[in-house]
PDB file of C-alpha atoms and ligand atoms in Angstrom:
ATOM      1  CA  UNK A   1      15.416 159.710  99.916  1.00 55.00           C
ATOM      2  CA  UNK A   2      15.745 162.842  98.072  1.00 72.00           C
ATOM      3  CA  UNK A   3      16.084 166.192 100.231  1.00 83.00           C
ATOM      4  CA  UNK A   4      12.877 168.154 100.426  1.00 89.00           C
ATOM      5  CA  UNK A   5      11.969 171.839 100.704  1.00 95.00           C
ATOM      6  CA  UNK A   6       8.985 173.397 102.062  1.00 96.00           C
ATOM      7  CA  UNK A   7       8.281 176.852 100.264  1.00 97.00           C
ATOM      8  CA  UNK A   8       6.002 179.732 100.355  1.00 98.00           C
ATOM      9  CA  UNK A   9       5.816 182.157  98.102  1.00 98.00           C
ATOM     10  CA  UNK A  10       6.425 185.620  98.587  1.00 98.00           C
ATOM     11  CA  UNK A  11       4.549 187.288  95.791  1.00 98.00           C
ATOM     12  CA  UNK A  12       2.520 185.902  92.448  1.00 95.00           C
ATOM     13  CA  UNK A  13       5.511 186.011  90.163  1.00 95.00           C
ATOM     14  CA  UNK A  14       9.219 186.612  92.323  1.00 98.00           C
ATOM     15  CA  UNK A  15      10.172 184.793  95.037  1.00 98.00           C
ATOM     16  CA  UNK A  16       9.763 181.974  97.759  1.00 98.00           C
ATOM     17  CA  UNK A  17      10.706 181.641 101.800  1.00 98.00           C
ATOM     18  CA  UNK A  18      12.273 178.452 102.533  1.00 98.00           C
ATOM     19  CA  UNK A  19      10.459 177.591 106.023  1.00 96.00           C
ATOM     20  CA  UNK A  20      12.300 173.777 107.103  1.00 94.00           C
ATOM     21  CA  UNK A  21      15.975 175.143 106.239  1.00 96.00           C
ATOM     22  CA  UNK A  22      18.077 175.884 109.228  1.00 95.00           C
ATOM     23  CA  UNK A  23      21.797 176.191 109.871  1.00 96.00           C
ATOM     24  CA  UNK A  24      21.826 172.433 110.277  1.00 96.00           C
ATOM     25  CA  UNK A  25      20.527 171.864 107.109  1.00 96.00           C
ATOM     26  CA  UNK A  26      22.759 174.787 105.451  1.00 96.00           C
ATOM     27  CA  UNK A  27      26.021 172.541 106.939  1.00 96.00           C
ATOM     28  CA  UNK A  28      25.127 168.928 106.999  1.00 96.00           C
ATOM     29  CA  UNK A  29      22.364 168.254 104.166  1.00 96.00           C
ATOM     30  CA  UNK A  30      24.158 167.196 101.292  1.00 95.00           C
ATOM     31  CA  UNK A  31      21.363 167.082  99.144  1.00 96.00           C
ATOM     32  CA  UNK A  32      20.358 170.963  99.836  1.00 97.00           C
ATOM     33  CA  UNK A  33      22.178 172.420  97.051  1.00 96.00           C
ATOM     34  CA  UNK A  34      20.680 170.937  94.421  1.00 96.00           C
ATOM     35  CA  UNK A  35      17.102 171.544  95.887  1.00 96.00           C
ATOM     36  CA  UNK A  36      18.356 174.606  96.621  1.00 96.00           C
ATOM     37  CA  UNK A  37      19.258 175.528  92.817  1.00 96.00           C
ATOM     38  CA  UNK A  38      16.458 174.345  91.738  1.00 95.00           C
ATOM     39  CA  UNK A  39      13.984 176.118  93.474  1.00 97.00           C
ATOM     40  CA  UNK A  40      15.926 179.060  92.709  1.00 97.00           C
ATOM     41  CA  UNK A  41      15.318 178.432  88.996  1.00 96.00           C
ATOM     42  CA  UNK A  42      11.923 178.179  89.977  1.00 96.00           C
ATOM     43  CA  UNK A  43      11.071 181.461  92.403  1.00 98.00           C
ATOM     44  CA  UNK A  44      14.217 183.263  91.058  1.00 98.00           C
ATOM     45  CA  UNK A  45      14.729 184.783  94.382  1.00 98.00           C
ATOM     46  CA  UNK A  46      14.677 182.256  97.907  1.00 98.00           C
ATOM     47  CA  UNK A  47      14.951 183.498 101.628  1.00 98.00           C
ATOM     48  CA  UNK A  48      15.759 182.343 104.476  1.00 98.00           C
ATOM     49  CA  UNK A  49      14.359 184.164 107.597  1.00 96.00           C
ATOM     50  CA  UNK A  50      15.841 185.100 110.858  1.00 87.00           C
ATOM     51  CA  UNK A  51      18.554 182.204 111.405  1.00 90.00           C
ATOM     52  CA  UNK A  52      21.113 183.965 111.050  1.00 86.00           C
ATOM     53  CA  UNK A  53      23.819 182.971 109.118  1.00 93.00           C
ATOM     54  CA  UNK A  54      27.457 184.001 109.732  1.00 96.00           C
ATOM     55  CA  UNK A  55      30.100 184.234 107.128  1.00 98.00           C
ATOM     56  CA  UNK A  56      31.424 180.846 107.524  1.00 98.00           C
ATOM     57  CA  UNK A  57      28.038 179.563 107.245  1.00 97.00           C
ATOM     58  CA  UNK A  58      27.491 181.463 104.340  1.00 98.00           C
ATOM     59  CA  UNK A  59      30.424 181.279 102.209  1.00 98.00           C
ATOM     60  CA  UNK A  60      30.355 177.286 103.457  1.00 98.00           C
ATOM     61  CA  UNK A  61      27.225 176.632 101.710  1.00 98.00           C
ATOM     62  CA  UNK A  62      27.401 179.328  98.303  1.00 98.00           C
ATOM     63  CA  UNK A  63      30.524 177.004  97.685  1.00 98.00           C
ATOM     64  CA  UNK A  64      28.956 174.004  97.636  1.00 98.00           C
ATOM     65  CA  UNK A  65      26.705 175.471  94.436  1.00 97.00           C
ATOM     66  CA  UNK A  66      30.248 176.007  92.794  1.00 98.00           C
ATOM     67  CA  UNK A  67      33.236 178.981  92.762  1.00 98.00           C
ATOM     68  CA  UNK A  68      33.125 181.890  94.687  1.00 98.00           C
ATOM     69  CA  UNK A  69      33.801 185.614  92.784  1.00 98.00           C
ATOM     70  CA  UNK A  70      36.997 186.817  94.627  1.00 97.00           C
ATOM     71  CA  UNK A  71      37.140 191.062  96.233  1.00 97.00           C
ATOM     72  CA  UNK A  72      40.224 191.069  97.189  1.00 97.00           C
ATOM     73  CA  UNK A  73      39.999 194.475  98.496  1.00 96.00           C
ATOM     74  CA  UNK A  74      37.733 193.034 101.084  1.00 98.00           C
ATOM     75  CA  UNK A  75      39.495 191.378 104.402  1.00 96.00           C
ATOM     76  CA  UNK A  76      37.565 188.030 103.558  1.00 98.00           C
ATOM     77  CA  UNK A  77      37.588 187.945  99.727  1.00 98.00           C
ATOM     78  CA  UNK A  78      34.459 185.704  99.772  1.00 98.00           C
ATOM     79  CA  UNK A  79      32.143 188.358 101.409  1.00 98.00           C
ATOM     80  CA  UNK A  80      31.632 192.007 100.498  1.00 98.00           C
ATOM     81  CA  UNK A  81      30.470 193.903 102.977  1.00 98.00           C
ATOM     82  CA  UNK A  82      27.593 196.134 101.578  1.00 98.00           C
ATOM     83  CA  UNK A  83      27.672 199.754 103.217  1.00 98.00           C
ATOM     84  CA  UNK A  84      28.033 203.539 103.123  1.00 97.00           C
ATOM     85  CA  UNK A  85      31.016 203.173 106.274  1.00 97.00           C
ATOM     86  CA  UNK A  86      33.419 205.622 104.203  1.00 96.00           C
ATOM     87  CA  UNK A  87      36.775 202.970 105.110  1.00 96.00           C
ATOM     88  CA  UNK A  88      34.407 200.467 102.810  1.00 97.00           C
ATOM     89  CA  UNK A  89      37.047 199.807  99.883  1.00 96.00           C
ATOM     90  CA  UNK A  90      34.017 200.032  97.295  1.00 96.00           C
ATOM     91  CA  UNK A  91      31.778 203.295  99.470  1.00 96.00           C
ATOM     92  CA  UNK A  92      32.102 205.111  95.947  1.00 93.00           C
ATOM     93  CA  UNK A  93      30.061 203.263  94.080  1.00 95.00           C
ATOM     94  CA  UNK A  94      27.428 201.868  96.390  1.00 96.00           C
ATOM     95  CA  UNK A  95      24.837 204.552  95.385  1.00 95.00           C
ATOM     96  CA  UNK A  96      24.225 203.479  92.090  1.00 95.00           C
ATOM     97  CA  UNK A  97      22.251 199.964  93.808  1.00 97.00           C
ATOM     98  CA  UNK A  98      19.568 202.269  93.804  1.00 97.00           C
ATOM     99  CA  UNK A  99      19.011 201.590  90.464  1.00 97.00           C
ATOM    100  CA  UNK A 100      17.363 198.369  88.856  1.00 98.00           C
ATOM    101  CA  UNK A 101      20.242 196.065  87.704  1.00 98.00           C
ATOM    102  CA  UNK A 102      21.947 192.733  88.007  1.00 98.00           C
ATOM    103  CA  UNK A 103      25.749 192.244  89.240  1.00 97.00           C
ATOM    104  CA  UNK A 104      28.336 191.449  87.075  1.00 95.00           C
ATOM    105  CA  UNK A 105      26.726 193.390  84.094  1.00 96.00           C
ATOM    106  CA  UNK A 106      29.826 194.072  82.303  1.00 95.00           C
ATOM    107  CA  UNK A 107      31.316 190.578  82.393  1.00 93.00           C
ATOM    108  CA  UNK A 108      31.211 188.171  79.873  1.00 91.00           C
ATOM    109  CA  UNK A 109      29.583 185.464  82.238  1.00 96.00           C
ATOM    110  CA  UNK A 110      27.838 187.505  85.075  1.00 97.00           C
ATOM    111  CA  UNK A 111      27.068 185.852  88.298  1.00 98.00           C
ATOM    112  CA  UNK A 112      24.908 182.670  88.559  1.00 98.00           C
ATOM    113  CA  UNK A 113      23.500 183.714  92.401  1.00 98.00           C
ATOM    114  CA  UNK A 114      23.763 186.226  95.024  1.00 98.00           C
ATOM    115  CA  UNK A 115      23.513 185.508  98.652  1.00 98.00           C
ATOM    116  CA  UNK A 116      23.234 188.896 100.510  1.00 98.00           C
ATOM    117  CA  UNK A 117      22.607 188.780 104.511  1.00 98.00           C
ATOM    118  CA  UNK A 118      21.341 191.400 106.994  1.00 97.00           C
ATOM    119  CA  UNK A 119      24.030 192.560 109.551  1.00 97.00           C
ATOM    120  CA  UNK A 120      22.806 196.305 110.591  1.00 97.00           C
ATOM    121  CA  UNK A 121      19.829 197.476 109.564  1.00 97.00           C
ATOM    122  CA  UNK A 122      19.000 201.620 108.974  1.00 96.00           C
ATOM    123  CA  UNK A 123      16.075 202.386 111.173  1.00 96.00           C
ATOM    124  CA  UNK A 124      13.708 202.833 108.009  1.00 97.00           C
ATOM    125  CA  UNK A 125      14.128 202.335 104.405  1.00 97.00           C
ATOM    126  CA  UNK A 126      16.655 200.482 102.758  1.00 98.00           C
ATOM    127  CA  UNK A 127      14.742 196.998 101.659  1.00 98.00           C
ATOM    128  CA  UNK A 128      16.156 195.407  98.848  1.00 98.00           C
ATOM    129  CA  UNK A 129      13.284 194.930  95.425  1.00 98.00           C
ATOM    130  CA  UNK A 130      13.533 192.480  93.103  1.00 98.00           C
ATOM    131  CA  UNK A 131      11.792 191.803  89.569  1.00 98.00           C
ATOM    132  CA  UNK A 132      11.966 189.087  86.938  1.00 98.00           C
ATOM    133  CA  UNK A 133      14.069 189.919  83.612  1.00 98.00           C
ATOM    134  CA  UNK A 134      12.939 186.809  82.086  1.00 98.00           C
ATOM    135  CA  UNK A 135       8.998 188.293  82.610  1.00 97.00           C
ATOM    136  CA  UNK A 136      10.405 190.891  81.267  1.00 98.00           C
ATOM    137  CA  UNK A 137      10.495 189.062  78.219  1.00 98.00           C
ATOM    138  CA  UNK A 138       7.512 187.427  78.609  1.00 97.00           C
ATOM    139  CA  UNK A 139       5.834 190.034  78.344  1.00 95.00           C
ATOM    140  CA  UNK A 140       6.714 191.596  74.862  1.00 98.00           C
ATOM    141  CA  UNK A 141       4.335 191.888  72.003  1.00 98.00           C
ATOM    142  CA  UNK A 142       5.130 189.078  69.738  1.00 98.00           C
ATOM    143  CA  UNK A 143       5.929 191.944  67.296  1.00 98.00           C
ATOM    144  CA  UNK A 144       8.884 193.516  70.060  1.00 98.00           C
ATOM    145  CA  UNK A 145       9.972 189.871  70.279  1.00 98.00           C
ATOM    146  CA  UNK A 146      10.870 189.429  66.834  1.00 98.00           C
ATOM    147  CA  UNK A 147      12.167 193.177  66.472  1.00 97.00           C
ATOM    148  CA  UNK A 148      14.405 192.696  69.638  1.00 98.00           C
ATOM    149  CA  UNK A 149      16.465 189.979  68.772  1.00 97.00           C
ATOM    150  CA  UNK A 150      18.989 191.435  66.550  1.00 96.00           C
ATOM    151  CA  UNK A 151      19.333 194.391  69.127  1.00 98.00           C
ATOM    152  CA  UNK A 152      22.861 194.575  70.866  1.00 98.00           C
ATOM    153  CA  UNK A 153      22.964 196.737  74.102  1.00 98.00           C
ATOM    154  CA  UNK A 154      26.606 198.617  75.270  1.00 98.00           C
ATOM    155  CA  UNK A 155      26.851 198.132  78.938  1.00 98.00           C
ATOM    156  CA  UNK A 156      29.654 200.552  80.643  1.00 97.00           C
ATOM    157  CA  UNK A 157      30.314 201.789  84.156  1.00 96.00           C
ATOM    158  CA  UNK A 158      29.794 205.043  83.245  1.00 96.00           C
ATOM    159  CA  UNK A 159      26.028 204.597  82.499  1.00 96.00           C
ATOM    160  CA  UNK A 160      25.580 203.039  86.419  1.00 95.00           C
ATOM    161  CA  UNK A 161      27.330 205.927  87.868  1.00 95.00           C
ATOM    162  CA  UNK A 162      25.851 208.485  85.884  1.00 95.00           C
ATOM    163  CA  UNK A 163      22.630 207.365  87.266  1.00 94.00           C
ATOM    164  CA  UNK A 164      24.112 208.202  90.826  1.00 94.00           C
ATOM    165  CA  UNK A 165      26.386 211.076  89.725  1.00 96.00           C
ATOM    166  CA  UNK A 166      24.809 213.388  87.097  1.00 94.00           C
ATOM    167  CA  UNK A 167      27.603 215.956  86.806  1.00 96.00           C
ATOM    168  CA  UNK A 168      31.000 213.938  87.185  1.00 96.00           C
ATOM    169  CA  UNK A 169      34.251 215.440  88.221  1.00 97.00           C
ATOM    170  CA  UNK A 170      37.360 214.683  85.918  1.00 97.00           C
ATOM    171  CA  UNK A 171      38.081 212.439  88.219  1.00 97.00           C
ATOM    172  CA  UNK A 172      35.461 210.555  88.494  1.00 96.00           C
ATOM    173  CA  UNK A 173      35.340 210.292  84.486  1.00 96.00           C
ATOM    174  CA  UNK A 174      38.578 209.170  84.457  1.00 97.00           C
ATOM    175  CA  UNK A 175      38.418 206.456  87.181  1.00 95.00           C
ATOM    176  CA  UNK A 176      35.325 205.286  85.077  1.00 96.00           C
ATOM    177  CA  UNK A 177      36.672 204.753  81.810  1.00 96.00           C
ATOM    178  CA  UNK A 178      39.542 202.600  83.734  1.00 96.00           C
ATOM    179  CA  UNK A 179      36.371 199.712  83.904  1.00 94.00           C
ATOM    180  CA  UNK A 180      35.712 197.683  80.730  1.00 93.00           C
ATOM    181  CA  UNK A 181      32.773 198.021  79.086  1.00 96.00           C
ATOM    182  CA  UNK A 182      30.647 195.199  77.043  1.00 97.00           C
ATOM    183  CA  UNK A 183      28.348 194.520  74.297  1.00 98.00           C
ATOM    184  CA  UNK A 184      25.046 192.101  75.364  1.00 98.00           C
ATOM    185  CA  UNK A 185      22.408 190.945  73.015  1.00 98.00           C
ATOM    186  CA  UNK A 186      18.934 192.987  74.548  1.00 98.00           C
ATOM    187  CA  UNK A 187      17.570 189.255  74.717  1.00 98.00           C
ATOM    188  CA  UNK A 188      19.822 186.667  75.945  1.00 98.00           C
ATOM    189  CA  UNK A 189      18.290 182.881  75.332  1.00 97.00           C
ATOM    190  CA  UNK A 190      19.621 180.517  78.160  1.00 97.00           C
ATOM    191  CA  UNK A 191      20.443 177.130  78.092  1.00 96.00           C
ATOM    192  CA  UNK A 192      17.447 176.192  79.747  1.00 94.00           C
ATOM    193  CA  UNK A 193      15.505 177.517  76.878  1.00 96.00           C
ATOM    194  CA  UNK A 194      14.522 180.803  78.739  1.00 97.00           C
ATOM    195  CA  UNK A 195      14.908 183.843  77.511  1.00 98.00           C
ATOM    196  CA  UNK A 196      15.513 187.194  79.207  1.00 98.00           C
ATOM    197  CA  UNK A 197      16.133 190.777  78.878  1.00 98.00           C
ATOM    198  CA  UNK A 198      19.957 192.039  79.482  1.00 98.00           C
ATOM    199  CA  UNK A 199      19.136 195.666  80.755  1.00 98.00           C
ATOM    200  CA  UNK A 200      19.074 197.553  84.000  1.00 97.00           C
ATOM    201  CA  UNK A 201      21.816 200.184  85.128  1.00 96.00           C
ATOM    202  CA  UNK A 202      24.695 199.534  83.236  1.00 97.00           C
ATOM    203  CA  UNK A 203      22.550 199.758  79.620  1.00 98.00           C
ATOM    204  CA  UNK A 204      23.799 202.578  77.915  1.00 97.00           C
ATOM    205  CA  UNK A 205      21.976 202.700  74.266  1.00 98.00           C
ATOM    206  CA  UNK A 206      21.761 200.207  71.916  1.00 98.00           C
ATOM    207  CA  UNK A 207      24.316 199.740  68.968  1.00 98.00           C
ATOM    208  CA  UNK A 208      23.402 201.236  65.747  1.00 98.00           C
ATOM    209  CA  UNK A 209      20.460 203.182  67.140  1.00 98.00           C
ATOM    210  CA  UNK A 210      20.038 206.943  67.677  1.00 98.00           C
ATOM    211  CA  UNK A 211      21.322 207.643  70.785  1.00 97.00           C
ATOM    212  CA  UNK A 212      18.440 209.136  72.893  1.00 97.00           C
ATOM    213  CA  UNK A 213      15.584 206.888  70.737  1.00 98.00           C
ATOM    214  CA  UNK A 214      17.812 203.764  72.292  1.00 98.00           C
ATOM    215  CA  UNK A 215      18.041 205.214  75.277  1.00 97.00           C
ATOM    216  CA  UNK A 216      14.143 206.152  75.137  1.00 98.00           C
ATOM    217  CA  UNK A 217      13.637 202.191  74.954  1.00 98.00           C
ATOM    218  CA  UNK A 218      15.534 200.946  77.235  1.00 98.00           C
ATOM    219  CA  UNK A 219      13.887 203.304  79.877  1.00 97.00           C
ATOM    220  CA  UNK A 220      10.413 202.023  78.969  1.00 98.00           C
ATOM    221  CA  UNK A 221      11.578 198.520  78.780  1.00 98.00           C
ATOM    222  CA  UNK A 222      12.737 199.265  82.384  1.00 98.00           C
ATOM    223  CA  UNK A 223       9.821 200.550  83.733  1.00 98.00           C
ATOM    224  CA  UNK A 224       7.448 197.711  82.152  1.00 97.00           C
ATOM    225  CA  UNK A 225       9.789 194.791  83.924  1.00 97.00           C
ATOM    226  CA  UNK A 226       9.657 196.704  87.076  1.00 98.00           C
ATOM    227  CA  UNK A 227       6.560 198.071  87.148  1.00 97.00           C
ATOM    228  CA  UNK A 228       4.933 197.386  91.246  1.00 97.00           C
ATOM    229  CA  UNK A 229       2.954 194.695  90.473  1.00 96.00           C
ATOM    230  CA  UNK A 230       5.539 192.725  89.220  1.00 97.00           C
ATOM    231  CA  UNK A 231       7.815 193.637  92.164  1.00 98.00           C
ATOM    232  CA  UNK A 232       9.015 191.831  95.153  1.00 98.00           C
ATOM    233  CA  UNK A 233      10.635 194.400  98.049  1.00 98.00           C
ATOM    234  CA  UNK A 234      11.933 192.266 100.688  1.00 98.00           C
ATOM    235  CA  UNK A 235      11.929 194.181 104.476  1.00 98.00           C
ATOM    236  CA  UNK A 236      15.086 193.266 105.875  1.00 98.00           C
ATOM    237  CA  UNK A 237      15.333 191.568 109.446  1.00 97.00           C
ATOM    238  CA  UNK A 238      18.698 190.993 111.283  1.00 96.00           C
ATOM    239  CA  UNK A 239      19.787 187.231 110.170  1.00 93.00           C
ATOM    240  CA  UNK A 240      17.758 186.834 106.667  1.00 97.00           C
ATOM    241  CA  UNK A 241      19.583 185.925 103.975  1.00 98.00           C
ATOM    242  CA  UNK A 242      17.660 186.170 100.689  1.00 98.00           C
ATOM    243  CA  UNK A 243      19.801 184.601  97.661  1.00 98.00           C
ATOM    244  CA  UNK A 244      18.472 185.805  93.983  1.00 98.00           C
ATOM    245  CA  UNK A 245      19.031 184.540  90.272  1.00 98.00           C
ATOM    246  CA  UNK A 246      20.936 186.718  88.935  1.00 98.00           C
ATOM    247  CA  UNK A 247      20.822 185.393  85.384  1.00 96.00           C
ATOM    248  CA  UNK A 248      16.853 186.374  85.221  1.00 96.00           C
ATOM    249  CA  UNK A 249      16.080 188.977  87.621  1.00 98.00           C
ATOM    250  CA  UNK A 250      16.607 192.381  88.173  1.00 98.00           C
ATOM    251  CA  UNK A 251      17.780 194.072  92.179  1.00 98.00           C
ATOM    252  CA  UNK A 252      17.812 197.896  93.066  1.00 98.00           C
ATOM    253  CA  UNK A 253      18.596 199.103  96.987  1.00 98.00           C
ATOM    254  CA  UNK A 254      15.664 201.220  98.264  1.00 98.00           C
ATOM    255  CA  UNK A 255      16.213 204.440 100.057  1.00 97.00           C
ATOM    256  CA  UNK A 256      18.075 205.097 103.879  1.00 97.00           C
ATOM    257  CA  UNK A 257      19.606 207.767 105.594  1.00 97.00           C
ATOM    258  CA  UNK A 258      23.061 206.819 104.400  1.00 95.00           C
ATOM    259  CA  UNK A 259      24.539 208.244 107.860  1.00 94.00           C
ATOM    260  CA  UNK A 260      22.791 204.958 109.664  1.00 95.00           C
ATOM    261  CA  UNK A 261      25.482 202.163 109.604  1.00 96.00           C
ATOM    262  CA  UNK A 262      23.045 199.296 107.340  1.00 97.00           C
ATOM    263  CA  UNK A 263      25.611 196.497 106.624  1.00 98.00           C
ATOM    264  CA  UNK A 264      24.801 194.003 104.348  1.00 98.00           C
ATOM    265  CA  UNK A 265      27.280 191.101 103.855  1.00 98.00           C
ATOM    266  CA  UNK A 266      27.475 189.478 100.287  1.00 98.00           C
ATOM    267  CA  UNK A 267      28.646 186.069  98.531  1.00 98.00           C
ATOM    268  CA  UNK A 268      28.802 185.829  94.924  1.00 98.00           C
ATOM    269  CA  UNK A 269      28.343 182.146  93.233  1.00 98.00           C
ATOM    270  CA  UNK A 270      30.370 182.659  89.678  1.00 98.00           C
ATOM    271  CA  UNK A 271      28.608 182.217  86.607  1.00 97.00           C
ATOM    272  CA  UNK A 272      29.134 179.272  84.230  1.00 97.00           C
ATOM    273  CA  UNK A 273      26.960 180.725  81.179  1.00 97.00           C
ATOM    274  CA  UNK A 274      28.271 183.807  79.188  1.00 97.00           C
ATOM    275  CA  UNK A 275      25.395 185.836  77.782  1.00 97.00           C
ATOM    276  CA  UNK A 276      24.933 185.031  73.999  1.00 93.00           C
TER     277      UNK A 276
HETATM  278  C1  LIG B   1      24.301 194.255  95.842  1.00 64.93           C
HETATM  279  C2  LIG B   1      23.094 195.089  95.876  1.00 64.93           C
HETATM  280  C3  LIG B   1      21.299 195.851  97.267  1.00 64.93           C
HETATM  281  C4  LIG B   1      21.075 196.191  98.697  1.00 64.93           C
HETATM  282  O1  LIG B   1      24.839 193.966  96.906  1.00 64.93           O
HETATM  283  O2  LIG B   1      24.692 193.849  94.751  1.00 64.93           O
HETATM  284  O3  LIG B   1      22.641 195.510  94.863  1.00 64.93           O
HETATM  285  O4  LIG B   1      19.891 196.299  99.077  1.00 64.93           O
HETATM  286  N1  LIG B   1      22.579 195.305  97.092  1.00 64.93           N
HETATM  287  O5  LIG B   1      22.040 196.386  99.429  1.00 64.93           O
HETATM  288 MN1  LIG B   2      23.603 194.444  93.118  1.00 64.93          MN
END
């Protein structure tokens, strides 16, 4: 008999808790990914409350779903650990999470899923908020939809830091540039027939427009996918993991005292769809 989930969603439009999945289930059910995937096609963002889930656990079950994106500045190149501890290999850039976006922006084929887990929490603050991108869409005027398909969108590290870091030392500049930087269509049809919008930190202005007027768009087609109704902000317990699409929906950090040690451990399932 096929594997069954029980679900309950966690607000109208983003996101589900999975309430019969334990670590048993994680390990032995072999018929959990699939469920699994396809509820997450379904809520865009799943969660699984208070188990909690180690890193062998997690990296165990994220490759069952397919291949693993390798940090091999991390000690475990399956897991990076998510925190402002200054001997974190990637502490530099961790700020700009603060801002909507989705992970692997300026790859060809981004990231199919993210499984992030709670290790330390900061005292307040510091949930994680998520949003659809393919709402996003959804949304547009049928007029916007039909002007927004020939739009192209650069996407460079220097546009997520910037956010972060508003007047850059030479330094910084240069250790930016070092990052590629790539050209997305604004709406990316999926396979599955959806279709979403490619924006969030990493959009710096769209190709062939003025500069600012791009920029002036993107901003407001920011703040209408993320606008609070249409948010989910998940309140962090020790031992959740929450794992999100990252094809259709947007993530942004929310605000901590940075001095607290919050420590967030995450597995990346590798994309299999460029964005086209
Ligand atoms: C990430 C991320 C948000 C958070 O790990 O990619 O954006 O709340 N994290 O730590
Ligand atoms: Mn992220």
């Amino acid at each position: 008999m096929a594997t069954t989930l029980t679900t309950r969603k966690l607000t109208e439009g983003v996101g589900a808790e999975l309430v019969d999945v334990d670590i048993d289930r994680l390990r032995n059910d072999e018929e959990l990914p699939e469920a699994f995937m396809s509820a997450l096609e379904e809520f865009g963002v799943l969660l699984l409350r208070g188990l909690p889930i180690d890193d062998e656990v997690q990296v165990e079950f994220i490759r069952k779903m397919g291949d693993i994106v390798q940090f091999p500045n991390y000690p475990n190149p399956d897991v990076m650990e998510i925190s402002f501890d200054p001997s974190n290999p990637n502490v530099r850039y961790f700020s700009s999470n603060d801002h909507w976006h989705f992970d692997g922006s300026m790859d060809e084929t981004p990231a199919k899923a993210v499984a992030l887990t709670a290790h330390v929490l900061a005292s307040d603050g510091g949930e994680t908020e998520f949003s659809s991108s393919y709402a996003a869409y959804d949304l547009l005027t049928d007029e916007e939809k039909e002007k927004f398909a020939k739009l192209r969108v650069l996407h460079k590290f220097e546009a997520i830091q910037r956010r972060s870091y508003s007047d850059p030392t030479p330094e910084q500049l240069e250790d930016w540039a070092t990052w590629p930087e790539r050209e997305h269509p604004l709406v990316w049809e999926h396979r599955s027939g959806r279709r979403s919008l490619v924006i969030g930190h990493s959009a710096s202005h769209i190709v062939g427009m003025d500069f600012d007027e791009g920029r002036a768009l993107l901003a407001d087609l920011e703040k209408r996918a993320t606008s609070p109704d249409r948010v989910l902000r998940h309140d962090w317990q020790v031992g959740d993991m929450v794992i999100w699409d990252n094809l259709g929906l947007l993530h942004r950090a929310c605000p901590f005292n940075r001095t607290e040690p919050r420590r967030m451990h995450r597995t990346t399932l590798a994309g299999t769809e460029p964005i086209t």
